[in-house]
Amino acid sequence: MSAPEGRAQAGAGAPLSPAQRAAERYTDGEWHRLHPATPLLRGGIVFIALTGFVLSNLRERLIGFFVGAPDYGGDPLDAIYNHGWEGWALLGVAVVLLLCFGAFYLSWRMHTFRITGDAVEVRSGILFRTQRKARLDRIQGINVVRPVLARIFGAAKLDVSVAGHDANVQLAYLGSSLADGLRADVLRLASGVQAAEAAEAEAAEAAEAAAADGHAGGRDVGAAGASRTGAVTDLVGRRVNEFLAPELDPNAAPPASVVKIPPLRLLGSLLLSGFTVFVLVVVAFLVWGAASGALWLLIVVLPGLLGTASFYLNRFTKSLRYSIAGTPDGVRVGFGLLSTSNETLPPGRIHAVEVLQPLLWRPFGWWQIRIDTAGHSREKGAAGQPNTTMLPVGDAADVSRVLSLVLPGFATDEHRELIETAMVSSGRDAFTGSPRRAAWIRPLSWQRTGYRLVGDAILLRRGVVWRSLAIVPLARLQSLELSQGPVDALLALAKARFHTVSGPVHPRLAAIDAATGIRLFEAVSVRAVAAAVADASHRWGRAAAPTAAAPSAAAPTAVAPTAVAPAAAAPSAVAPSAPAASRPPLADARTEEES
């Protein structure tokens, strides 16, 4: 796939944004260099820290110079001055600075990247060369991170998350607008847009470029007469606008799809957390120790207790301006006040979703949403949590809107009502639950434990004190395991585990009826294969392209596995190890991952 082909978005006759136009020349398959300030932002910070350390150790001399403090000697500068080594010292400092700047420049020259039709590649290193490659069909998300110092230079990091252990590729640093444009281009390349649309887009761009060339002369003449003062003012204005601009571009997503967290709710969720309970226990222990005369506890515990203030402040500021929105290229999650992060998760990359409610949040009706994905950004998520936390805190309405974004099949009113009921109910309702005899091993949660198959997904409900509702798209399921311990065998019960990629969500059911577990295995085996074969979310742009709407490429309406050739199955498709009509051994009944 050529670079122009990747830039053509499915069904997108809309003009490209300025950021996308600026990124066009970087998707030509050639090697390009990063932002000129990259050496300073990557390794120069250490140099600045060392300079600050030296100055802090010379503060007595600086104070004495201004206020006339007595000189007690022993300063290295005194030895240099007394021996007349000023010239050699300055020469040594100059040599060190030149070596540092030379190393920075050489590091920048040797750090290059390229974007082709099937991969993003980065190579770096002076003595030891390293080359990393991220295949577009394995991209799980793209995160644009803007640390506060990088924002001053108008730079940003582009973190490409790829399925696999330590497989991420990071472009650090790029121009801020260039990072946005490259993210859009990489997502278009990964979406599988058809070549016919690419040709149309290329023709339209050529026509626009020809029209722009006709007016280029007058603009260049005016630009040549611009003063340096105007250029500096324009640069400062751009930096100020970047700091004041909203984290999520209003044109990037429909306003109705944007979910935000009010600051007061965010603060309340931080205070009503397990860490706060731990702090209160420590404070009570400290008060008891002070009352009993154990003053040594103040020396041991008080410094750490004072550090909790910075812990809360850091988590609060990192979670400000949190937003979740639906875009044509997937769900976009952004947050941050000084240092910002903006990650896009393409369709079909979420393997499991869990809606959970800690006990302390129940009076306020707050919930949290976590997800499992095959790849994770290197950057921490909001509030210092893993970036697998999709919604740090939200009410029932926020949960419904976020689930409709990450799982579009649950966007109907019927599914919303089902989700809201499953989140809070404890009865049987529409779920297949545990039998009454399960109360012997699950005395509190046996009534709430249950499952329900809904289309090409399964809902798993469990927990009374800490409520949990897990949703697993069957197209992403890797295997299903039924197990039975001695106590379960005595009560004719079984445990079910739904295997997905590694993450915070662990879809499982305990204490279900053994016969019900076998029927669940058989039903999931058939539906998982059908869902994986019919799934086309890994090439979301190709499915939406009007020119690619050929009958053979359309998503099948039937769920039978024979409706589509096996080669069209997604990589995460699962196939049963036995026919659906035969019952697998209960000791280890599982479906095998398709090779």
Coordinates of C-alpha atoms in Angstrom, one line a residue:
M1 CA 0.0 0.0 0.0
S2 CA 1.4 3.3 -0.9
A3 CA 1.4 6.3 1.4
P4 CA -1.3 8.2 -0.5
E5 CA -3.4 5.1 -0.4
G6 CA -3.2 5.0 3.4
R7 CA -4.2 8.6 3.7
A8 CA -7.5 8.1 2.0
Q9 CA -10.0 7.4 4.7
A10 CA -13.0 5.2 4.1
G11 CA -15.9 7.2 3.0
A12 CA -14.0 10.4 3.8
G13 CA -14.4 13.0 1.2
A14 CA -13.7 15.5 3.9
P15 CA -10.6 17.7 3.3
L16 CA -7.5 16.9 5.3
S17 CA -6.6 19.1 8.3
P18 CA -3.5 21.2 8.4
A19 CA -1.8 18.7 10.7
Q20 CA -2.5 15.9 8.3
R21 CA -1.2 17.9 5.4
A22 CA 2.0 18.6 7.3
A23 CA 2.4 14.8 8.0
E24 CA 2.0 13.8 4.3
R25 CA 5.6 13.9 3.4
Y26 CA 6.5 11.6 6.4
T27 CA 4.5 8.7 5.1
D28 CA 6.5 8.2 1.9
G29 CA 8.5 5.2 3.1
E30 CA 11.7 7.2 3.4
W31 CA 13.8 7.8 6.6
H32 CA 13.1 11.0 8.4
R33 CA 14.6 12.7 11.5
L34 CA 12.8 13.7 14.7
H35 CA 12.3 17.1 16.3
P36 CA 15.6 19.1 16.6
A37 CA 15.0 19.5 20.4
T38 CA 14.9 15.7 20.8
P39 CA 18.4 15.3 22.3
L40 CA 17.6 18.0 24.9
L41 CA 14.3 16.5 25.8
R42 CA 15.6 12.9 26.0
G43 CA 19.1 13.3 27.5
G44 CA 19.7 17.0 28.0
I45 CA 17.5 17.0 31.0
V46 CA 20.2 15.1 32.9
F47 CA 22.7 17.7 31.8
I48 CA 20.5 20.5 33.1
A49 CA 20.1 18.6 36.4
L50 CA 23.8 18.2 36.8
T51 CA 24.2 21.9 36.2
G52 CA 21.7 22.7 38.9
F53 CA 23.4 20.3 41.2
V54 CA 26.8 22.1 40.7
L55 CA 25.2 25.5 41.3
S56 CA 23.4 24.3 44.4
N57 CA 26.7 23.1 45.9
L58 CA 28.2 26.5 45.1
R59 CA 25.4 28.4 46.8
E60 CA 27.6 29.4 49.8
R61 CA 30.1 31.2 47.4
L62 CA 27.2 32.9 45.6
I63 CA 25.7 34.1 48.9
G64 CA 29.0 35.2 50.2
F65 CA 29.6 37.2 47.0
F66 CA 26.4 39.2 47.5
V67 CA 26.2 39.6 51.3
G68 CA 29.9 39.4 52.3
A69 CA 29.9 36.1 54.3
P70 CA 33.2 34.9 55.7
D71 CA 35.2 32.6 53.5
Y72 CA 36.4 29.4 55.3
G73 CA 38.2 27.9 52.3
G74 CA 38.1 24.4 51.0
D75 CA 36.1 25.4 47.9
P76 CA 37.4 23.8 44.6
L77 CA 37.2 27.3 43.0
D78 CA 39.7 28.6 45.6
A79 CA 42.2 25.9 44.6
I80 CA 41.8 26.8 40.9
Y81 CA 42.2 30.5 41.6
N82 CA 45.2 30.1 43.9
H83 CA 47.1 27.9 41.4
G84 CA 46.2 30.1 38.4
W85 CA 44.3 27.3 36.6
E86 CA 41.4 29.5 35.5
G87 CA 42.3 29.1 31.8
W88 CA 42.6 25.3 32.0
A89 CA 39.3 25.1 33.9
L90 CA 37.5 27.2 31.4
L91 CA 39.0 25.1 28.6
G92 CA 37.9 21.9 30.3
V93 CA 34.4 23.2 30.7
A94 CA 34.3 24.2 27.0
V95 CA 35.6 20.8 25.9
V96 CA 32.9 19.0 28.1
L97 CA 30.2 21.2 26.6
L98 CA 31.4 20.6 23.1
L99 CA 31.5 16.8 23.6
C100 CA 27.9 16.9 25.1
F101 CA 26.6 18.9 22.2
G102 CA 28.4 16.8 19.7
A103 CA 26.9 13.6 21.3
F104 CA 23.5 15.2 21.3
Y105 CA 23.8 16.2 17.6
L106 CA 25.2 12.8 16.6
S107 CA 22.4 11.1 18.5
W108 CA 19.8 13.2 16.7
R109 CA 21.4 12.5 13.3
M110 CA 21.4 8.7 13.9
H111 CA 17.8 8.6 15.3
T112 CA 15.4 8.2 12.3
F113 CA 12.0 6.8 11.5
R114 CA 10.0 5.8 8.5
I115 CA 6.3 4.9 7.9
T116 CA 5.6 2.5 5.1
G117 CA 2.4 0.9 3.9
D118 CA 2.7 -2.0 6.4
A119 CA 4.9 -0.9 9.3
V120 CA 6.3 1.9 11.4
E121 CA 10.1 1.6 11.9
V122 CA 12.6 3.4 14.2
R123 CA 16.3 3.0 14.3
S124 CA 18.7 4.7 16.8
G125 CA 22.1 4.4 18.5
I126 CA 25.6 5.6 17.8
L127 CA 27.8 2.6 18.8
F128 CA 25.1 0.0 19.2
R129 CA 22.4 0.3 16.6
T130 CA 18.8 -0.6 17.4
Q131 CA 15.9 -1.0 15.0
R132 CA 12.3 -1.5 16.1
K133 CA 9.4 -2.3 13.8
A134 CA 5.6 -2.1 14.4
R135 CA 3.4 -3.9 11.9
L136 CA 0.3 -1.9 11.1
D137 CA -2.0 -4.9 11.4
R138 CA -0.8 -5.5 15.0
I139 CA -1.3 -1.9 16.2
Q140 CA -3.4 -1.8 19.4
G141 CA -3.4 1.9 20.0
I142 CA -1.6 5.2 19.4
N143 CA -0.9 7.6 22.2
V144 CA 0.2 11.2 21.8
V145 CA 1.9 12.3 25.0
R146 CA 2.9 15.9 25.6
P147 CA 5.1 16.4 28.7
V148 CA 5.1 19.9 30.1
L149 CA 8.7 20.6 29.1
A150 CA 8.1 19.2 25.6
R151 CA 5.1 21.5 25.2
I152 CA 7.3 24.5 25.7
F153 CA 9.3 23.4 22.6
G154 CA 6.1 22.5 20.8
A155 CA 7.0 18.8 20.8
A156 CA 5.2 15.5 21.6
K157 CA 5.8 11.8 21.8
L158 CA 4.1 9.3 19.5
D159 CA 3.8 5.9 21.3
V160 CA 2.6 3.1 19.0
S161 CA 1.3 0.2 21.0
V162 CA 1.7 -3.2 19.4
A163 CA 0.5 -6.6 20.4
G164 CA 3.4 -8.5 22.0
H165 CA 5.7 -8.1 25.0
D166 CA 7.8 -4.9 24.9
A167 CA 6.9 -4.4 21.2
N168 CA 6.0 -0.8 21.3
V169 CA 7.6 1.8 19.0
Q170 CA 8.0 5.3 20.2
L171 CA 8.7 8.4 18.2
A172 CA 10.1 10.9 20.7
Y173 CA 10.0 13.7 19.9
L174 CA 8.0 15.1 17.0
G175 CA 6.4 18.5 16.4
S176 CA 3.1 18.7 18.2
S177 CA 0.9 19.1 15.1
L178 CA 3.0 16.6 13.2
A179 CA 2.4 14.0 15.9
D180 CA -1.4 14.5 15.5
G181 CA -1.1 14.2 11.7
L182 CA 1.1 11.1 11.8
R183 CA -1.3 9.4 14.2
A184 CA -4.2 10.0 11.7
D185 CA -2.1 8.7 8.8
V186 CA -0.9 5.6 10.7
L187 CA -4.5 4.8 11.7
R188 CA -5.7 5.2 8.1
L189 CA -2.9 2.9 6.9
A190 CA -3.9 0.3 9.5
S191 CA -7.6 0.6 8.6
G192 CA -7.2 -1.0 5.2
V193 CA -8.7 1.6 2.9
Q194 CA -9.1 0.6 -0.7
A195 CA -6.8 1.8 -3.5
A196 CA -9.6 3.3 -5.5
E197 CA -10.3 5.9 -2.8
A198 CA -6.6 6.5 -2.5
A199 CA -6.4 7.4 -6.2
E200 CA -9.3 9.8 -5.9
A201 CA -7.8 11.4 -2.8
E202 CA -4.4 11.7 -4.6
A203 CA -6.0 13.4 -7.6
A204 CA -7.9 15.8 -5.4
E205 CA -4.7 16.7 -3.5
A206 CA -2.8 17.2 -6.7
A207 CA -5.5 19.6 -7.9
E208 CA -5.4 21.5 -4.6
A209 CA -1.6 21.7 -4.7
A210 CA -1.7 23.1 -8.3
A211 CA -4.2 25.7 -7.2
A212 CA -2.0 26.5 -4.2
D213 CA 1.1 26.9 -6.3
G214 CA -0.7 29.6 -8.4
H215 CA -1.0 31.8 -5.3
A216 CA 2.3 30.9 -3.7
G217 CA 4.2 33.8 -5.2
G218 CA 2.2 36.6 -3.5
R219 CA 2.2 34.9 -0.2
D220 CA 6.0 34.3 -0.3
V221 CA 6.6 38.0 -1.1
G222 CA 4.6 39.0 1.9
A223 CA 6.2 36.4 4.1
A224 CA 9.7 37.6 3.1
G225 CA 8.8 41.1 4.4
A226 CA 7.7 39.9 7.8
S227 CA 9.9 41.0 10.6
R228 CA 11.6 38.8 13.1
T229 CA 9.5 40.4 15.9
G230 CA 6.4 39.1 14.1
A231 CA 7.9 35.6 13.8
V232 CA 8.7 35.5 17.5
T233 CA 5.3 36.8 18.5
D234 CA 3.7 34.2 16.3
L235 CA 5.8 31.4 17.9
V236 CA 4.8 32.6 21.4
G237 CA 1.2 32.8 20.4
R238 CA 1.2 29.2 19.1
R239 CA 2.7 27.9 22.3
V240 CA 0.2 29.8 24.4
N241 CA -2.7 28.5 22.2
E242 CA -1.3 24.9 22.7
F243 CA -1.4 25.3 26.4
L244 CA -4.9 26.8 26.5
A245 CA -6.4 24.6 23.8
P246 CA -8.8 21.8 24.9
E247 CA -7.3 18.4 25.3
L248 CA -9.7 17.0 22.7
D249 CA -10.3 18.9 19.5
P250 CA -14.0 19.7 19.2
N251 CA -13.9 18.7 15.5
A252 CA -12.4 15.3 16.3
A253 CA -15.6 13.8 17.7
P254 CA -19.3 14.5 18.0
P255 CA -20.0 16.4 21.2
A256 CA -22.7 13.9 22.2
S257 CA -20.1 11.1 22.4
V258 CA -17.7 12.9 24.7
V259 CA -17.7 11.8 28.3
K260 CA -16.0 14.0 30.9
I261 CA -15.3 13.6 34.6
P262 CA -16.3 16.6 36.9
P263 CA -13.4 17.7 39.1
L264 CA -15.4 17.3 42.4
R265 CA -16.3 13.7 41.5
L266 CA -12.6 13.0 40.6
L267 CA -11.5 14.4 44.0
G268 CA -14.1 12.4 45.8
S269 CA -13.1 9.1 44.1
L270 CA -9.5 9.7 45.2
L271 CA -10.5 10.4 48.8
L272 CA -12.8 7.3 48.9
S273 CA -10.1 4.9 47.9
G274 CA -8.2 2.0 49.5
F275 CA -5.2 4.3 49.9
T276 CA -7.2 6.7 52.0
V277 CA -8.2 3.8 54.2
F278 CA -4.6 2.9 54.6
V279 CA -3.7 6.5 55.5
L280 CA -6.4 6.7 58.1
V281 CA -5.1 3.5 59.7
V282 CA -1.6 4.9 59.8
V283 CA -2.9 8.2 61.3
A284 CA -4.8 6.3 64.0
F285 CA -1.6 4.2 64.7
L286 CA 0.4 7.5 64.9
V287 CA -2.0 9.1 67.3
W288 CA -2.0 6.0 69.5
G289 CA 1.8 5.9 69.5
A290 CA 2.0 9.6 70.4
A291 CA -0.5 9.2 73.2
S292 CA 1.4 6.2 74.6
G293 CA 4.7 8.1 74.5
A294 CA 6.2 6.3 71.5
L295 CA 7.5 9.5 69.9
W296 CA 9.8 7.5 67.7
L297 CA 6.7 6.8 65.5
L298 CA 6.6 10.4 64.6
I299 CA 10.1 10.2 63.1
V300 CA 9.4 7.0 61.2
V301 CA 5.8 7.6 59.9
L302 CA 5.4 11.4 59.7
P303 CA 7.7 12.0 56.6
G304 CA 5.8 9.4 54.6
L305 CA 2.5 10.7 55.8
L306 CA 3.4 14.2 54.6
G307 CA 4.2 12.7 51.2
T308 CA 0.6 11.6 50.8
A309 CA -0.3 15.2 50.0
S310 CA 1.9 15.2 46.9
F311 CA 0.5 11.7 46.0
Y312 CA -3.1 13.1 45.9
L313 CA -2.1 16.3 44.1
N314 CA -0.2 14.4 41.4
R315 CA -3.1 12.0 40.8
F316 CA -5.6 14.8 40.7
T317 CA -3.8 17.0 38.3
K318 CA -3.0 14.1 35.9
S319 CA -6.7 13.3 35.8
L320 CA -8.0 16.8 35.1
R321 CA -9.6 17.4 31.6
Y322 CA -10.3 13.7 31.3
S323 CA -12.4 12.9 28.2
I324 CA -13.5 9.8 26.3
A325 CA -14.9 10.3 22.8
G326 CA -15.7 8.3 19.7
T327 CA -13.9 9.1 16.5
P328 CA -13.9 7.5 13.1
D329 CA -10.7 5.7 14.0
G330 CA -11.7 4.4 17.4
V331 CA -12.2 5.5 21.0
R332 CA -10.0 8.4 22.1
V333 CA -9.0 8.9 25.7
G334 CA -7.3 12.1 26.8
F335 CA -6.4 13.6 30.2
G336 CA -3.9 15.9 31.8
L337 CA -3.4 19.5 32.9
L338 CA 0.3 20.3 32.5
S339 CA 1.5 17.0 30.9
T340 CA -1.2 15.7 28.6
S341 CA -1.9 12.2 27.0
N342 CA -4.3 11.4 24.2
E343 CA -4.6 7.8 23.2
T344 CA -6.7 6.3 20.3
L345 CA -7.8 2.7 20.5
P346 CA -8.8 1.4 17.0
P347 CA -12.0 -0.8 16.7
G348 CA -11.6 -4.5 17.5
R349 CA -8.7 -4.0 19.9
I350 CA -10.6 -4.4 23.2
H351 CA -10.7 -8.0 24.3
A352 CA -12.6 -7.7 27.5
V353 CA -14.4 -5.0 29.5
E354 CA -15.2 -4.9 33.2
V355 CA -17.5 -2.5 35.1
L356 CA -16.8 -2.6 38.8
Q357 CA -17.9 -0.7 41.9
P358 CA -15.8 -0.5 45.1
L359 CA -17.7 -0.6 48.3
L360 CA -17.0 3.0 49.3
W361 CA -18.4 4.3 46.0
R362 CA -21.7 2.5 46.3
P363 CA -23.6 5.4 48.2
F364 CA -22.7 7.8 45.3
G365 CA -23.5 5.4 42.4
W366 CA -19.9 5.6 41.0
W367 CA -18.4 3.0 38.8
Q368 CA -15.1 2.2 37.1
I369 CA -14.4 0.6 33.7
R370 CA -11.3 -1.4 32.9
I371 CA -10.3 -3.1 29.7
D372 CA -8.0 -5.8 28.4
T373 CA -6.0 -5.0 25.2
A374 CA -3.2 -6.9 23.5
G375 CA -0.8 -3.9 23.7
H376 CA -0.3 -1.1 26.3
S377 CA 1.2 2.3 26.1
R378 CA 4.3 2.9 28.0
E379 CA 2.8 6.0 29.7
K380 CA 0.7 5.7 32.8
G381 CA -3.0 6.4 32.6
A382 CA -5.0 9.0 34.5
A383 CA -4.5 9.2 38.3
G384 CA -1.3 7.2 37.9
Q385 CA -3.4 4.1 37.1
P386 CA -2.6 1.7 34.3
N387 CA -3.8 2.9 30.9
T388 CA -6.1 -0.1 30.9
T389 CA -8.5 2.0 33.1
M390 CA -10.9 3.3 30.5
L391 CA -13.1 5.3 33.0
P392 CA -11.5 6.1 36.3
V393 CA -14.9 7.1 37.9
G394 CA -18.3 7.8 36.4
D395 CA -22.0 7.4 37.1
A396 CA -24.4 4.9 35.5
A397 CA -25.0 7.3 32.5
D398 CA -21.3 7.6 31.9
V399 CA -20.9 3.8 32.0
S400 CA -23.6 3.4 29.4
R401 CA -22.1 6.0 27.1
V402 CA -18.6 4.6 27.4
L403 CA -19.7 1.0 26.8
S404 CA -21.6 2.2 23.6
L405 CA -18.2 3.6 22.4
V406 CA -16.0 0.6 23.2
L407 CA -18.7 -2.0 22.3
P408 CA -20.9 -0.5 19.6
G409 CA -23.2 -3.5 19.7
F410 CA -24.4 -2.3 23.1
A411 CA -25.5 1.1 21.9
T412 CA -29.2 0.2 21.7
D413 CA -31.7 1.1 24.4
E414 CA -32.4 -2.6 25.1
H415 CA -28.8 -3.3 25.8
R416 CA -28.5 -0.2 28.0
E417 CA -31.3 -1.4 30.1
L418 CA -29.8 -4.8 30.4
I419 CA -26.4 -3.4 31.4
E420 CA -28.0 -1.1 34.1
T421 CA -30.0 -4.0 35.5
A422 CA -26.9 -6.3 35.5
M423 CA -24.8 -3.8 37.3
V424 CA -27.0 -3.4 40.4
S425 CA -29.4 -6.4 40.6
S426 CA -28.9 -9.4 42.8
G427 CA -31.7 -11.7 41.6
R428 CA -32.0 -14.1 38.8
D429 CA -33.7 -11.7 36.3
A430 CA -32.4 -12.5 32.7
F431 CA -29.2 -14.2 33.8
T432 CA -28.4 -17.9 34.2
G433 CA -27.3 -18.1 37.8
S434 CA -25.9 -20.5 40.3
P435 CA -28.1 -23.2 41.9
R436 CA -29.1 -22.9 45.6
R437 CA -26.6 -25.5 46.7
A438 CA -23.8 -23.1 45.6
A439 CA -24.5 -21.2 48.8
W440 CA -22.3 -23.7 50.6
I441 CA -19.2 -22.3 49.0
R442 CA -20.5 -18.8 47.9
P443 CA -22.8 -17.8 50.8
L444 CA -23.0 -14.1 49.9
S445 CA -22.6 -14.0 46.1
W446 CA -24.3 -17.1 44.8
Q447 CA -27.5 -15.2 44.0
R448 CA -25.7 -12.6 42.0
T449 CA -23.3 -14.9 40.1
G450 CA -24.6 -15.6 36.6
Y451 CA -24.1 -15.2 32.9
R452 CA -26.0 -14.2 29.7
L453 CA -25.1 -14.6 26.1
V454 CA -26.1 -11.5 24.1
G455 CA -25.4 -11.6 20.4
D456 CA -21.7 -12.1 19.9
A457 CA -20.7 -11.3 23.5
I458 CA -21.2 -12.8 26.9
L459 CA -21.9 -11.0 30.2
L460 CA -20.5 -12.3 33.4
R461 CA -21.9 -11.0 36.7
R462 CA -20.4 -11.6 40.1
G463 CA -19.6 -10.0 43.5
V464 CA -21.8 -8.6 46.2
V465 CA -19.4 -6.4 48.3
W466 CA -17.4 -5.4 45.2
R467 CA -19.8 -5.6 42.3
S468 CA -18.4 -6.6 38.9
L469 CA -19.8 -7.1 35.4
A470 CA -17.5 -8.4 32.7
I471 CA -18.3 -8.3 29.0
V472 CA -16.2 -10.5 26.6
P473 CA -16.7 -10.1 22.8
L474 CA -16.6 -13.7 21.6
A475 CA -14.6 -12.7 18.5
R476 CA -11.7 -11.9 20.9
L477 CA -12.1 -15.0 23.0
Q478 CA -9.0 -17.2 23.0
S479 CA -10.3 -20.2 25.0
L480 CA -12.9 -21.3 27.5
E481 CA -12.0 -23.6 30.4
L482 CA -14.3 -25.6 32.6
S483 CA -12.8 -27.0 35.8
Q484 CA -14.1 -28.9 38.8
G485 CA -12.5 -29.4 42.2
P486 CA -13.4 -32.1 44.8
V487 CA -15.8 -29.8 46.6
D488 CA -17.4 -28.7 43.3
A489 CA -17.7 -32.4 42.2
L490 CA -19.5 -33.2 45.5
L491 CA -22.0 -30.4 44.9
A492 CA -22.2 -31.0 41.1
L493 CA -20.8 -27.5 40.4
A494 CA -18.1 -26.2 38.1
K495 CA -15.9 -23.2 37.4
A496 CA -15.7 -21.4 34.0
R497 CA -12.7 -19.2 32.9
F498 CA -12.8 -17.2 29.7
H499 CA -9.2 -16.7 28.5
T500 CA -8.3 -13.4 26.8
V501 CA -5.1 -11.4 26.6
S502 CA -3.3 -10.6 29.8
G503 CA -4.8 -7.6 31.7
P504 CA -6.7 -6.4 34.8
V505 CA -10.0 -8.1 33.6
H506 CA -10.3 -11.8 34.6
P507 CA -13.6 -13.1 33.2
R508 CA -14.6 -16.1 35.2
L509 CA -17.6 -17.7 36.9
A510 CA -17.6 -19.9 40.0
A511 CA -20.1 -22.2 41.5
I512 CA -22.3 -22.7 38.4
D513 CA -24.2 -25.9 37.8
A514 CA -22.1 -28.6 36.1
A515 CA -24.6 -29.4 33.4
T516 CA -25.2 -25.7 32.8
G517 CA -21.4 -25.2 32.4
I518 CA -21.3 -27.9 29.7
R519 CA -24.1 -26.2 27.8
L520 CA -22.3 -22.9 28.2
F521 CA -19.2 -24.4 26.7
E522 CA -21.1 -25.8 23.7
A523 CA -22.9 -22.5 23.0
V524 CA -19.7 -20.4 23.4
S525 CA -17.7 -22.7 21.1
V526 CA -20.2 -22.2 18.2
R527 CA -20.7 -18.5 18.7
A528 CA -17.0 -17.7 19.2
V529 CA -16.1 -19.3 15.9
A530 CA -18.9 -17.6 14.0
A531 CA -18.1 -14.2 15.6
A532 CA -14.4 -14.4 14.8
V533 CA -15.1 -15.4 11.2
A534 CA -17.6 -12.6 10.7
D535 CA -15.5 -10.0 12.5
A536 CA -13.9 -7.3 10.2
S537 CA -13.1 -4.7 12.8
H538 CA -9.3 -5.2 12.3
R539 CA -9.8 -3.5 8.9
W540 CA -12.5 -1.0 9.9
G541 CA -11.7 1.4 7.1
R542 CA -12.1 -1.2 4.4
A543 CA -15.5 -2.2 5.7
A544 CA -16.7 1.4 5.5
A545 CA -15.3 2.3 2.1
P546 CA -18.0 2.8 -0.5
T547 CA -15.8 1.6 -3.3
A548 CA -15.0 -1.6 -1.5
A549 CA -18.5 -2.6 -0.9
A550 CA -18.2 -5.7 -3.0
P551 CA -20.5 -8.6 -2.1
S552 CA -17.6 -10.9 -1.2
A553 CA -16.0 -8.3 1.1
A554 CA -19.2 -7.5 2.9
A555 CA -19.7 -8.7 6.5
P556 CA -21.9 -11.8 6.5
T557 CA -25.3 -11.5 8.0
A558 CA -25.4 -15.1 9.0
V559 CA -23.4 -16.4 11.9
A560 CA -22.6 -19.8 10.6
P561 CA -18.9 -20.4 10.2
T562 CA -19.3 -21.7 6.7
A563 CA -20.7 -18.4 5.4
V564 CA -17.2 -17.0 5.0
A565 CA -13.9 -18.6 4.0
P566 CA -11.7 -19.6 7.0
A567 CA -8.9 -17.3 5.7
A568 CA -11.0 -14.3 6.6
A569 CA -11.0 -15.1 10.3
A570 CA -9.4 -12.7 12.7
P571 CA -6.2 -13.7 14.4
S572 CA -8.0 -14.1 17.7
A573 CA -10.6 -16.5 16.3
V574 CA -11.2 -19.6 18.4
A575 CA -12.2 -23.1 17.2
P576 CA -13.8 -25.8 19.3
S577 CA -11.6 -28.8 20.0
A578 CA -14.7 -31.1 19.7
P579 CA -18.0 -30.9 17.8
A580 CA -20.6 -28.8 19.4
A581 CA -22.9 -31.7 19.9
S582 CA -20.3 -33.7 21.9
R583 CA -19.7 -32.9 25.5
P584 CA -16.1 -32.3 26.5
P585 CA -14.6 -33.8 29.7
L586 CA -15.5 -31.5 32.6
A587 CA -12.0 -31.7 34.1
D588 CA -10.5 -29.5 31.3
A589 CA -13.1 -28.5 28.7
R590 CA -11.6 -25.7 26.6
T591 CA -11.6 -24.5 23.1
E592 CA -8.2 -24.3 21.3
E593 CA -6.9 -21.1 19.7
E594 CA -6.9 -21.2 16.0
S595 CA -3.4 -21.3 14.5

